[in-house]
Amino acid sequence: MLFTVDFSILINKNFKTIHTAFIHEETVSACMDVAEGIKSEIPENKQHHVYIFIEE
């Protein structure tokens, strides 16, 4: 399956997408593993946490 994965931060109670990836994996769990690896490469500061949203 091809998943669209948005990496977002929360600003003023609204989510702002900072990166989008298309991940080809068999399951959502496998997609999440890949997404976590991508997230670890995105610089994060103490003010903003990066959230992952997965869509089929």
PDB file of C-alpha atoms in Angstrom:
ATOM      1  CA  MET A   1       0.000   0.000   0.000  1.00  0.00           C
ATOM      2  CA  LEU A   2       1.054   3.580  -0.546  1.00  0.00           C
ATOM      3  CA  PHE A   3       0.650   5.805   2.491  1.00  0.00           C
ATOM      4  CA  THR A   4       0.771   9.589   2.619  1.00  0.00           C
ATOM      5  CA  VAL A   5       2.490  10.675   5.812  1.00  0.00           C
ATOM      6  CA  ASP A   6       2.392  14.250   7.089  1.00  0.00           C
ATOM      7  CA  PHE A   7       4.832  15.477   9.711  1.00  0.00           C
ATOM      8  CA  SER A   8       3.312  18.451  11.519  1.00  0.00           C
ATOM      9  CA  ILE A   9       3.879  20.811  14.403  1.00  0.00           C
ATOM     10  CA  LEU A  10       1.267  22.501  16.575  1.00  0.00           C
ATOM     11  CA  ILE A  11       1.213  26.308  16.321  1.00  0.00           C
ATOM     12  CA  ASN A  12      -1.539  28.373  17.967  1.00  0.00           C
ATOM     13  CA  LYS A  13      -3.803  25.308  18.343  1.00  0.00           C
ATOM     14  CA  ASN A  14      -3.472  24.470  14.606  1.00  0.00           C
ATOM     15  CA  PHE A  15      -1.361  21.788  12.969  1.00  0.00           C
ATOM     16  CA  LYS A  16       1.122  23.022  10.347  1.00  0.00           C
ATOM     17  CA  THR A  17       2.585  20.412   7.988  1.00  0.00           C
ATOM     18  CA  ILE A  18       6.354  20.760   7.756  1.00  0.00           C
ATOM     19  CA  HIS A  19       7.088  17.670   5.654  1.00  0.00           C
ATOM     20  CA  THR A  20       5.132  15.106   3.601  1.00  0.00           C
ATOM     21  CA  ALA A  21       6.384  11.666   2.587  1.00  0.00           C
ATOM     22  CA  PHE A  22       4.928   8.864   0.486  1.00  0.00           C
ATOM     23  CA  ILE A  23       5.783   5.494   2.013  1.00  0.00           C
ATOM     24  CA  HIS A  24       5.196   2.137   0.319  1.00  0.00           C
ATOM     25  CA  GLU A  25       4.733  -0.591   2.943  1.00  0.00           C
ATOM     26  CA  GLU A  26       2.453  -3.576   3.524  1.00  0.00           C
ATOM     27  CA  THR A  27       0.986  -2.498   6.890  1.00  0.00           C
ATOM     28  CA  VAL A  28       0.356   0.647   8.905  1.00  0.00           C
ATOM     29  CA  SER A  29       2.772  -0.646  11.547  1.00  0.00           C
ATOM     30  CA  ALA A  30       5.568  -0.992   9.005  1.00  0.00           C
ATOM     31  CA  CYS A  31       4.739   2.469   7.665  1.00  0.00           C
ATOM     32  CA  MET A  32       4.917   3.890  11.184  1.00  0.00           C
ATOM     33  CA  ASP A  33       8.371   2.353  11.666  1.00  0.00           C
ATOM     34  CA  VAL A  34       9.613   4.082   8.502  1.00  0.00           C
ATOM     35  CA  ALA A  35       7.897   7.335   9.505  1.00  0.00           C
ATOM     36  CA  GLU A  36       9.583   7.262  12.928  1.00  0.00           C
ATOM     37  CA  GLY A  37      12.945   6.966  11.152  1.00  0.00           C
ATOM     38  CA  ILE A  38      12.132   9.978   8.989  1.00  0.00           C
ATOM     39  CA  LYS A  39      10.924  11.900  12.052  1.00  0.00           C
ATOM     40  CA  SER A  40      14.240  11.294  13.800  1.00  0.00           C
ATOM     41  CA  GLU A  41      15.976  13.153  10.944  1.00  0.00           C
ATOM     42  CA  ILE A  42      13.721  16.231  11.258  1.00  0.00           C
ATOM     43  CA  PRO A  43      15.232  18.861  13.554  1.00  0.00           C
ATOM     44  CA  GLU A  44      13.048  19.330  16.617  1.00  0.00           C
ATOM     45  CA  ASN A  45      13.250  22.103  19.168  1.00  0.00           C
ATOM     46  CA  LYS A  46      11.839  22.292  22.670  1.00  0.00           C
ATOM     47  CA  GLN A  47       8.915  24.512  21.620  1.00  0.00           C
ATOM     48  CA  HIS A  48       7.530  22.221  18.915  1.00  0.00           C
ATOM     49  CA  HIS A  49       6.881  18.493  18.932  1.00  0.00           C
ATOM     50  CA  VAL A  50       6.622  16.753  15.547  1.00  0.00           C
ATOM     51  CA  TYR A  51       3.388  14.772  15.098  1.00  0.00           C
ATOM     52  CA  ILE A  52       2.897  12.006  12.516  1.00  0.00           C
ATOM     53  CA  PHE A  53      -0.365  11.647  10.551  1.00  0.00           C
ATOM     54  CA  ILE A  54      -0.766   8.598   8.270  1.00  0.00           C
ATOM     55  CA  GLU A  55      -3.365   8.397   5.492  1.00  0.00           C
ATOM     56  CA  GLU A  56      -4.032   5.528   3.081  1.00  0.00           C
TER      57      GLU A  56
END
